Coordinates of C-alpha atoms in Angstrom, one line a residue:
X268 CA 33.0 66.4 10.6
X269 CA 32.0 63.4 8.5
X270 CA 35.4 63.3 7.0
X271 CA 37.5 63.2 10.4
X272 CA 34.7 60.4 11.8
X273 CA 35.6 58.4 9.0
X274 CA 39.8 59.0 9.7
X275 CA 38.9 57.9 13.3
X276 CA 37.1 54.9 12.6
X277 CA 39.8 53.8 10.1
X278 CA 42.0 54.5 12.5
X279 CA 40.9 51.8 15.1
X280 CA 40.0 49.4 12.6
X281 CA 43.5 49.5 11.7
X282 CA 44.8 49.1 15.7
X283 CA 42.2 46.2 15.9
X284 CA 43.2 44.5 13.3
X285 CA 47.0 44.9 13.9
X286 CA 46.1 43.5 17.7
X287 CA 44.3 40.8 16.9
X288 CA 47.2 39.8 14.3
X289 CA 49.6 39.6 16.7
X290 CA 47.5 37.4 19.1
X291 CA 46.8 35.3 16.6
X292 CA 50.9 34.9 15.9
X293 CA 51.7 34.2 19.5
X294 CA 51.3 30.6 20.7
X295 CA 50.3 29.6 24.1
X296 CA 53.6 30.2 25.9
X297 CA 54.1 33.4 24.7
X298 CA 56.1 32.4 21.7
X299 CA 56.1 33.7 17.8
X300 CA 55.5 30.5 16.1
X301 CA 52.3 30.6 14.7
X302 CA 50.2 27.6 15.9
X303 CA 48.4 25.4 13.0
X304 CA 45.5 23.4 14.2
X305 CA 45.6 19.8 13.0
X306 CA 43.2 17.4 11.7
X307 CA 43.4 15.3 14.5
X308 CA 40.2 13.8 14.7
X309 CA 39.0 10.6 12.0
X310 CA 35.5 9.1 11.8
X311 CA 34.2 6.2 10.6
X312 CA 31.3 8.1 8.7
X313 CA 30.4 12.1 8.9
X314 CA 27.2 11.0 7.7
X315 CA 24.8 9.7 10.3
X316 CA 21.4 8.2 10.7
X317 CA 19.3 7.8 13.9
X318 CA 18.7 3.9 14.9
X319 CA 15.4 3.7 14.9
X320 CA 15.2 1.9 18.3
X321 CA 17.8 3.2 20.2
X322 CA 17.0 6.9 18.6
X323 CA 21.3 7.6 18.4
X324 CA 23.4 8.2 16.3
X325 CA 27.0 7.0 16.7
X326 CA 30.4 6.9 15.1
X327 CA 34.1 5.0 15.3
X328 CA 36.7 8.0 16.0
X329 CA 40.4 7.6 15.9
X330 CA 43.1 10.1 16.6
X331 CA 46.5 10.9 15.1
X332 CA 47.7 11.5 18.7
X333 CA 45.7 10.2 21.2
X334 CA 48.4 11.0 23.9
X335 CA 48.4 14.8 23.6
X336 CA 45.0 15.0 24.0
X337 CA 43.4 16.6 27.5
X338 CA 39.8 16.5 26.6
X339 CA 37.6 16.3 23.1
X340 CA 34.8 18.4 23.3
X341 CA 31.1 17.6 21.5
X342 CA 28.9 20.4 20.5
X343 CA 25.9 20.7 18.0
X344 CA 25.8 23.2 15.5
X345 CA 22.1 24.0 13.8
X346 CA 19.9 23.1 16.7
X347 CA 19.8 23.8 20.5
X348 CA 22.6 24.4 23.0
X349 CA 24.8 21.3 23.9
X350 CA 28.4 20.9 24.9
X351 CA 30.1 17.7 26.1
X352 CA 33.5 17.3 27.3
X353 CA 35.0 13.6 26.7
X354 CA 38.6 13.6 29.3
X355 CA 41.5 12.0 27.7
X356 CA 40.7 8.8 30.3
X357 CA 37.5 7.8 28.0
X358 CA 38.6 7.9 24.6
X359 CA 40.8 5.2 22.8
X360 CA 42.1 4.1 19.8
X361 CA 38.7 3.4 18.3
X362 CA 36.2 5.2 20.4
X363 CA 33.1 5.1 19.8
X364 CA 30.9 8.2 20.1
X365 CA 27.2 8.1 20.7
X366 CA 24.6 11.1 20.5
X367 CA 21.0 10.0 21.6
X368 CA 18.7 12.7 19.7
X369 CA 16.8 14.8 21.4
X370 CA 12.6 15.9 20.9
X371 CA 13.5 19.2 20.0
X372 CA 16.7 18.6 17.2
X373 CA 15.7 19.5 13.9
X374 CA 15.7 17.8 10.7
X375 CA 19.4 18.2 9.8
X376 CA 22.7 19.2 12.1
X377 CA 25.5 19.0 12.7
X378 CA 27.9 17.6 15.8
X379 CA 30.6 19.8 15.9
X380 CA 34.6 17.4 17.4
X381 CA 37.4 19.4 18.6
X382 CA 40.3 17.8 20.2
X383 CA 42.2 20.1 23.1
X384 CA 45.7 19.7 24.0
X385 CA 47.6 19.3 27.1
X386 CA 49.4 22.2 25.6
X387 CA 46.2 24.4 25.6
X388 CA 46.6 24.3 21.6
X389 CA 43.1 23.0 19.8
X390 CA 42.4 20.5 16.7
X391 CA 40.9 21.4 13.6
X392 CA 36.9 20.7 14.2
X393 CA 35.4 17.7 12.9
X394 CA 31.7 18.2 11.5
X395 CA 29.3 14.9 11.8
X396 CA 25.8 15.4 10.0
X397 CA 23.0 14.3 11.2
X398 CA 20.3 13.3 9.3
X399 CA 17.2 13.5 11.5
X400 CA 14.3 12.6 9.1
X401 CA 11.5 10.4 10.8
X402 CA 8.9 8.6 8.8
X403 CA 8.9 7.7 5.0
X404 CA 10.6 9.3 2.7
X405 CA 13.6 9.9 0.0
X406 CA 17.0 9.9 1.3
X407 CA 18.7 10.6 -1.8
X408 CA 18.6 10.4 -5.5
X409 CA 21.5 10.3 -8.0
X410 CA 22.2 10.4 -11.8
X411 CA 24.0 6.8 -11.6
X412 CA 25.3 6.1 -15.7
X413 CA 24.2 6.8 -19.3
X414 CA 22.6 4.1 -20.7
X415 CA 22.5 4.7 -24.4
X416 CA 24.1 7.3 -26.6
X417 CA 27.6 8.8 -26.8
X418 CA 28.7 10.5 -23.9
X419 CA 28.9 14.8 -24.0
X420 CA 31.3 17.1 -23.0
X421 CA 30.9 17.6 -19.3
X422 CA 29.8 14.3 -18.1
X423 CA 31.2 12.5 -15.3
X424 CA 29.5 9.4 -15.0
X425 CA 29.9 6.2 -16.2
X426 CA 28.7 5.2 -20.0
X427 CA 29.1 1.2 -20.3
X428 CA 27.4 1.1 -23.4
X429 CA 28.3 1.9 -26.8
X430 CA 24.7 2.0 -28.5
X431 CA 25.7 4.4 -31.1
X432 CA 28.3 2.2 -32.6
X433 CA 27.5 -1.1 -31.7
X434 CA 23.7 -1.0 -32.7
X435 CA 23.2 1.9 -34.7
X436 CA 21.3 4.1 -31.9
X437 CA 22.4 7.1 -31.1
X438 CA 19.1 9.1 -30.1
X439 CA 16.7 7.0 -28.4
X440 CA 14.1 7.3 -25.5
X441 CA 12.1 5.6 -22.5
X442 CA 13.6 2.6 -21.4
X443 CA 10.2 0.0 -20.5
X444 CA 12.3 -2.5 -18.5
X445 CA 10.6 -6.0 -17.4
X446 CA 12.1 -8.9 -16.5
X447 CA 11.7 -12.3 -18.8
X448 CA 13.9 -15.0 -17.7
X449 CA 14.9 -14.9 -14.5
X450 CA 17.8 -12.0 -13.5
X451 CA 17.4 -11.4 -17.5
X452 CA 15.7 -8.5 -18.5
X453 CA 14.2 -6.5 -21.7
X454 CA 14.0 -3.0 -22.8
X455 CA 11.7 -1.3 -25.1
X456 CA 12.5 1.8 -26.2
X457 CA 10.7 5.1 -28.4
X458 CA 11.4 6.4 -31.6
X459 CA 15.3 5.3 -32.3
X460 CA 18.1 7.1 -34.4
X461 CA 21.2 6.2 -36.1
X462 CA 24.9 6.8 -35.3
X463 CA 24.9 10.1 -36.8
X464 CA 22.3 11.9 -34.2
X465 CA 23.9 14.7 -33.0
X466 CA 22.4 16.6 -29.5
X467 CA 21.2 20.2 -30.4
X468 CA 20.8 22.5 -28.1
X469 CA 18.9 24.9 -30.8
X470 CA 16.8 21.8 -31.9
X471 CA 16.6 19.4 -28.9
X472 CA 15.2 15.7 -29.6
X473 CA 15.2 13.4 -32.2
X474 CA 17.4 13.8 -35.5
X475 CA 19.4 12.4 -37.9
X476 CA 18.5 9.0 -39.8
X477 CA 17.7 4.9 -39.5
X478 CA 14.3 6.3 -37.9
X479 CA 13.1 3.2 -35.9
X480 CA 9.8 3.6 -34.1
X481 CA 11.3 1.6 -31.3
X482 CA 13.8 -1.1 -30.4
X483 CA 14.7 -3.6 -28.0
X484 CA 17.4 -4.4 -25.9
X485 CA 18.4 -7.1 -23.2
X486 CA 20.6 -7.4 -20.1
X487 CA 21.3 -9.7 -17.5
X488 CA 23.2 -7.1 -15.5
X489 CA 22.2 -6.9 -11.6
X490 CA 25.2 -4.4 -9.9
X491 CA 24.1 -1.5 -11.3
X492 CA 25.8 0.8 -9.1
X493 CA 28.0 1.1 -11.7
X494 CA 26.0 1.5 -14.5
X495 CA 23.3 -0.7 -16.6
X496 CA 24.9 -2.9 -19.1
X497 CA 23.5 -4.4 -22.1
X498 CA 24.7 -7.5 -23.3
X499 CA 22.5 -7.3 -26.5
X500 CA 19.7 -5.5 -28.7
X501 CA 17.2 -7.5 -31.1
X502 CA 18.8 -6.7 -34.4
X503 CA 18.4 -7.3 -38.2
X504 CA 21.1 -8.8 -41.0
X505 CA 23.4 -5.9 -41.1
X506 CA 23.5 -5.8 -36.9
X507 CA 21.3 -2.8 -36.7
X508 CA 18.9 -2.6 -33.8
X509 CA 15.4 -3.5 -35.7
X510 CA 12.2 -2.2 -35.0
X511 CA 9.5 -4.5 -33.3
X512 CA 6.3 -2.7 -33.4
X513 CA 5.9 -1.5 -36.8
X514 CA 5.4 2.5 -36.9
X515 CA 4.2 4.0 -40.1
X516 CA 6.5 7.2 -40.5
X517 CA 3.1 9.0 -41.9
X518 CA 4.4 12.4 -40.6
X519 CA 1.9 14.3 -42.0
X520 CA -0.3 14.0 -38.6
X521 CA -3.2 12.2 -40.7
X522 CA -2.2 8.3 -40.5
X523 CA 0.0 6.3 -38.9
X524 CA 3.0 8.1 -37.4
X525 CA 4.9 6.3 -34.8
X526 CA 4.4 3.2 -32.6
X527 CA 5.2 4.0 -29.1
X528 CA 5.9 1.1 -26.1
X529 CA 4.4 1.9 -22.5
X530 CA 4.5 -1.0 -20.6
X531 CA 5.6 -4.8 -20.9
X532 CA 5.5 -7.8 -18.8
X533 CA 6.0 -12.0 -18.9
X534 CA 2.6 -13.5 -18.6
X535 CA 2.6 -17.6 -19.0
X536 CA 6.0 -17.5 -20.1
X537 CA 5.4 -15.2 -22.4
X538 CA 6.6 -11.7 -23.2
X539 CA 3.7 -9.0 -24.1
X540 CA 4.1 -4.8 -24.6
X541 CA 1.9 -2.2 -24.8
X542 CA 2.0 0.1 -26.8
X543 CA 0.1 3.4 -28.7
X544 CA -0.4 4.2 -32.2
X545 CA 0.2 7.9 -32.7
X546 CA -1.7 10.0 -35.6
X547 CA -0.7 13.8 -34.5
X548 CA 1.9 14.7 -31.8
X549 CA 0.2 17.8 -31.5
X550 CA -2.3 16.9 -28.9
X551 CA -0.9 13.2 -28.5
X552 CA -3.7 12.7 -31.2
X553 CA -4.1 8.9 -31.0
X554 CA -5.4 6.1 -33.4
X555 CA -5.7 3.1 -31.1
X556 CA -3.4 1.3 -28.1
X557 CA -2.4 -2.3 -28.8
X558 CA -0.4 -5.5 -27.8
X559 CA 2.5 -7.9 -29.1
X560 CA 4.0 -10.8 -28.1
X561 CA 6.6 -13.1 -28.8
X562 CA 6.9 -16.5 -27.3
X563 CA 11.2 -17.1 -28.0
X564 CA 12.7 -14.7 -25.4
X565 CA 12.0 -11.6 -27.6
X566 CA 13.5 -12.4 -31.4
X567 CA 10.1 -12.8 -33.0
X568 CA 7.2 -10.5 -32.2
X569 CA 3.5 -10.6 -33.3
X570 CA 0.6 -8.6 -33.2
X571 CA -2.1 -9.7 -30.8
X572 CA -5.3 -8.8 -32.8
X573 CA -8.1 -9.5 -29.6
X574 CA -6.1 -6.5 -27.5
X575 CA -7.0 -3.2 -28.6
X576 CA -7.8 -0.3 -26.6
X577 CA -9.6 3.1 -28.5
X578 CA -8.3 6.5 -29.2
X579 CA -9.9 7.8 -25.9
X580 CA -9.2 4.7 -23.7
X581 CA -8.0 5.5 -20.5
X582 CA -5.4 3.0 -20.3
X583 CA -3.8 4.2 -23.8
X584 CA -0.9 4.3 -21.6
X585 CA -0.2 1.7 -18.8
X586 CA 2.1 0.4 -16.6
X587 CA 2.4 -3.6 -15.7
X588 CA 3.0 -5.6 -12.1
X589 CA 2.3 -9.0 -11.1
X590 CA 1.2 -9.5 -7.5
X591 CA -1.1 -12.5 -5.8
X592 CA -2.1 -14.2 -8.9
X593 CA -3.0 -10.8 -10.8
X594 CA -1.7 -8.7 -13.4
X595 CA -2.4 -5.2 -12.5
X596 CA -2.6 -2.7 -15.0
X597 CA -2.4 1.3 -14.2
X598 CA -3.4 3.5 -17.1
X599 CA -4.0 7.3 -18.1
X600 CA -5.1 8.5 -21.6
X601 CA -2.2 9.3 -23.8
X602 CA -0.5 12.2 -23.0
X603 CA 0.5 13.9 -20.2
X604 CA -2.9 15.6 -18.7
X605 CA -5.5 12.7 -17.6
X606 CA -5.4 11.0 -13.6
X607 CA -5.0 7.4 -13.8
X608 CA -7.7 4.4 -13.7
X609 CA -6.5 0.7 -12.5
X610 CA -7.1 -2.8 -13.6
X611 CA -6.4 -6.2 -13.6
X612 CA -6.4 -9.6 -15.0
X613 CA -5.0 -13.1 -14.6
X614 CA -2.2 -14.0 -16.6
X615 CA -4.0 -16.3 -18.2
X616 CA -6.5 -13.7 -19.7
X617 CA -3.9 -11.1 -20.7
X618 CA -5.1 -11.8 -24.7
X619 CA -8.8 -12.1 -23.4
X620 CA -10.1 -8.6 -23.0
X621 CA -13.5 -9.1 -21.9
X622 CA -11.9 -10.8 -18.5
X623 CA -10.1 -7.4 -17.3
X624 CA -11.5 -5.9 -14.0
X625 CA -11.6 -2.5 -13.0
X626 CA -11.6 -1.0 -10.4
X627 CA -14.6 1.5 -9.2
X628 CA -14.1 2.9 -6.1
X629 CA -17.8 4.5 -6.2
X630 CA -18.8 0.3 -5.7
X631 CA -15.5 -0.7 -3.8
X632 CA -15.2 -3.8 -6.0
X633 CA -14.0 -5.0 -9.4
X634 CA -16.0 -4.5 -12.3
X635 CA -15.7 -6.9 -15.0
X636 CA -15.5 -5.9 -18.9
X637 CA -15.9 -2.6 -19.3
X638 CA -13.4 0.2 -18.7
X639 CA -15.9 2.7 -18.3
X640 CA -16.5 2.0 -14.7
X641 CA -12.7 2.4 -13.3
X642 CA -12.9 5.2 -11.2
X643 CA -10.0 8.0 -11.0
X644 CA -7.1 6.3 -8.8
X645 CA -4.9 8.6 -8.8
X646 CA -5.9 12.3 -9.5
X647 CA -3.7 14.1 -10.8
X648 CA -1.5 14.9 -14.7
X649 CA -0.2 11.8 -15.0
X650 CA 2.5 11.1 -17.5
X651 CA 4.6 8.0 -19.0
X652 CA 4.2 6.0 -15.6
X653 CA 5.5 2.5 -14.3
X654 CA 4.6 1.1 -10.6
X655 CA 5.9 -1.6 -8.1
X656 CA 5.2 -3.3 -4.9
X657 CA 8.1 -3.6 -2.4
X658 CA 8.9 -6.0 -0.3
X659 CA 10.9 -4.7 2.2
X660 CA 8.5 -1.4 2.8
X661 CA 5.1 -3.3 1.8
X662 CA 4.0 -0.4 -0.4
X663 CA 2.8 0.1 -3.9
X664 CA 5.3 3.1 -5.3
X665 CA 4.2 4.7 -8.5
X666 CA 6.6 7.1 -10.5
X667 CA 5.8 9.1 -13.3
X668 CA 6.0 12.6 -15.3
X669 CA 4.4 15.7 -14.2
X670 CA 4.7 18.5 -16.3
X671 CA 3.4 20.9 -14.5
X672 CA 5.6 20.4 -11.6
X673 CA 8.2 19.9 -13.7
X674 CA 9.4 16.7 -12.3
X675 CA 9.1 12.6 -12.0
X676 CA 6.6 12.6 -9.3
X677 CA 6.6 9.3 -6.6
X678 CA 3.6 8.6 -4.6
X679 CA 3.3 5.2 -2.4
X680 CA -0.2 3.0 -1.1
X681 CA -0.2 0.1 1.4
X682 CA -3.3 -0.9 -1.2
X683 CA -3.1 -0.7 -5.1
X684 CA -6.5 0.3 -4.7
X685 CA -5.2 3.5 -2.5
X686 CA -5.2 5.9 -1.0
X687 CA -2.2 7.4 -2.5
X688 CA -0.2 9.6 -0.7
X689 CA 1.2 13.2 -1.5
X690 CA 3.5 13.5 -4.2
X691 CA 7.0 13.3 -3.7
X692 CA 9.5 14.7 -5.8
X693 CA 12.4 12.0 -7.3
X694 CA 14.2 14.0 -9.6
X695 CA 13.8 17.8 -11.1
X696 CA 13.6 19.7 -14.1
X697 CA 16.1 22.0 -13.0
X698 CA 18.4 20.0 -11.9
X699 CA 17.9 17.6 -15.1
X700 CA 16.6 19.9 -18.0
X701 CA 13.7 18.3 -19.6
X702 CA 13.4 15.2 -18.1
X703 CA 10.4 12.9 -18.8
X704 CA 10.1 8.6 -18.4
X705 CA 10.8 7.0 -15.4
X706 CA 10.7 3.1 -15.7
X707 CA 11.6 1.0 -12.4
X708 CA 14.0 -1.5 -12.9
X709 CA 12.6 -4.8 -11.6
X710 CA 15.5 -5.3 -9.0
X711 CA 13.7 -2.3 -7.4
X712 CA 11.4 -4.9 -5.6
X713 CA 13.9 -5.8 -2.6
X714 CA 15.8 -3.1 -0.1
X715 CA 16.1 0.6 -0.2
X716 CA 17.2 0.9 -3.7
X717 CA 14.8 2.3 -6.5
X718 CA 16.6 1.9 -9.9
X719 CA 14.5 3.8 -12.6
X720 CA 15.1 5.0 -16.6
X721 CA 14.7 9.0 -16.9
X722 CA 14.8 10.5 -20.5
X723 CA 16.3 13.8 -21.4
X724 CA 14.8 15.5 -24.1
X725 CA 18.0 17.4 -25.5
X726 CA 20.0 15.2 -25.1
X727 CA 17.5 12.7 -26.4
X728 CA 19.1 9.9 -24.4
X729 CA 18.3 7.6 -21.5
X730 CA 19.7 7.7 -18.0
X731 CA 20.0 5.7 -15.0
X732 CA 18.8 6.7 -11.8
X733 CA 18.8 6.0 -8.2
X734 CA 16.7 7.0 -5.4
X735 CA 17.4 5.6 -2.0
X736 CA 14.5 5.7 0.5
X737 CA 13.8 5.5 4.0
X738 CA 11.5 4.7 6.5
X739 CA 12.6 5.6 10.0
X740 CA 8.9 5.2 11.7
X741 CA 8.3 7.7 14.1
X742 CA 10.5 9.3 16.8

């Protein structure tokens, strides 16, 4: 019996599908041509955004023939029922469709266009999406260019600089932008290699030789939808990139190991960085945190020998911003695992320790001269870190490494004295394999744009990034 049921049902499977061929091969008049829908239907942009005062969303349409046309029809595909029919009278050459969202659409979907002919035959559809996000948040973020290094295999976005060749770096890391003139800007980077650093996938990071502790380039480059270009790197006799804060190689995890740059800014017309000495990567083992300074647009730096922060400090990393007179300083313990404590200074008393404030938010005040009393700002694992007030969304946004979400975490405040809010998420470990470093570039200040350095760690290379946000208000 279970034999002939299957026979049977075969059977009419076979008829159905046989029937619903041949309907399929007649065209409306009862003819054999098969009938081909055609993409009829053009728009201006399939992406669309809710105005934030009008609460629509609207598009240019053009059609390839407008004449043939007896109706377009309008429905919505990923949210509630709604179906529109547009007669041939209303439309035009450029016609311009409006949707006015509703309370109960969602998030995301889609208006679905289909033209319908005089001669009963229909268009191809034409899919709008809707992007129905309300309030702050980020719209999108993309992997813009390589910044230094050689290109891999695989990579499909831009490379405008030849590092490897032209400066003798081919496996660096970080990217501590600031600007120094104006629309000219400097970058600090980590430990440096030569031309012959290879990427290994069995042994990612660092290798090869012409170990620098760090380097320095510059740029005067503002489009950088394109990519980041550098028009130069601080260099010695032979060409080579040279290193700037002097890193003593001791690998042995006992001395002086590396010199790493957190942080760097243009104080009084001069150029400053911040940086840690490392004893023992295990543990991010520190010896101090210190400060140079050069006062010729970055060819000559000196140690300043009043800034020096202990093993234990907790702004052995820091990020820089100038705002209303101030200097403000956010800083974490080396590593990756302490919350962050803020400060600040006038410009004028960058050298002069003893004039930093911190902030305690037990007293809601500044507290002059000793670091002990900035209270947690930010509570959370905070890693390399860099911060910026913009102008066109009047918040403080922070970005920095988390490692145990994996990811370079944003947070925003209307005050750089908080609250902070939640933590969003502007790029991902798994989509960018062990990522860490995310510097704003300073151009980030202005519009929707946030420009930021990410390092990869196999690759041991740095990347630009771009994350576009939004802030619709509410609905």
């Amino acid at each position: 019996m279970m034999i002939r049921r299957r026979v049977i049902h075969a059977s009419v499977y076979t008829a159905l599908a046989g029937c619903l061929w041949l309907l399929g091969a007649c065209s409306k008049d009862g003819g054999n041509e098969v009938y081909v829908p055609t993409d009829e239907i053009t728009s201006s942009d399939i992406n669309l955004v809710p105005d934030q005062d009008t609460k629509a969303v609207s598009a240019v349409l053009t059609f390839d023939n407008l004449d043939a046309i007896a109706y377009l029809t309008v429905k919505k595909s990923g949210a509630d029922n709604y179906s529109r029919n547009i007669d041939r009278q209303e439309l035009s050459s450029s016609y311009v469709l409006t949707y006015t969202i509703q309370p109960s659409d969602p998030d995301a979907f889609k208006l679905v266009l289909t033209a319908h002919y005089h001669d009963g035959n229909v268009s191809n559809r034409l899919f709008l999406d809707v992007d129905n996000r309300w309030g702050f948040f980020i719209r999108n973020v993309s992997r813009i260019a390589r910044l230094t290094g050689r290109p891999i295999a695989g990579e499909a976005f831009p490379s405008p600089n030849n590092t490897a060749t032209a400066w003798n770096v081919g496996g660096t890391d970080l990217g501590v932008i600031w600007e120094m003139e104006p629309g000219e800007y400097g970058i600090f980077f980590g430990d440096t290699f030569g031309q012959d650093f290879v990427p290994s996938t069995a042994n990612p990071g660092p290798n090869g030789g012409s170990w620098r502790s760090n380097v320095l380039a510059f740029s005067a480059d503002r489009d950088l939808d394109d990519g980041l270009s550098l028009s130069d790197m601080a260099t010695d006799n032979s060409g080579n990139a040279r290193e700037i804060i002097y890193g003593g190689k001791d690998g042995s995890g006992n001395g002086d190991w590396t010199s790493i740059p957190t942080a760097a800014i243009r104080a009084n017309g001069v150029d400053y960085v911040h940086y840690f000495n490392i004893k023992n990567w295990t543990g991010w083992v520190t010896n101090y945190s210190g400060m140079y300074k050069s006062v010729d647009n970055g060819q000559i730096w000196t140690k300043c020998e009043g800034v020096e922060f202990s093993a234990n400090s907790n702004f052995g990393q820091v990020g820089y911003f100038k705002r209303d007179g101030y200097v403000y300083m956010i800083g974490t313990q080396t590593g990756r695992d302490s919350p962050a404590h803020l400060a600040r200074f006038r410009e004028s008393d960058i050298e002069n320790q003893a004039n930093y404030e911190y902030w305690s938010n037990t007293a809601n005040q500044w507290l002059k001269g000793d670091e002990s009393k900035a209270t947690v700002l930010i509570s959370d694992k905070v890693g390399e870190l860099s911060f910026i007030y913009n102008d066109k969304h009047r918040k403080w946004v922070i970005a920095y490494f988390n490692a145990d979400r994996y990811n370079i975490t944003m947070r925003t405040a209307e005050k750089i004295t908080g609250p902070w809010s939640e933590p969003y998420e502007l790029a991902t470990g798994a989509e960018y394999a062990q990522l860490y470093g995310s510097y704003f570039h300073p151009l980030s200040v202005e519009g929707d744009d946030l420009y930021f350095l990410m390092s990869m760690w196999m690759p041991y290379n740095v990347f630009l990034m771009k994350a576009e946000l939004a802030d619709m208000g509410a609905f």
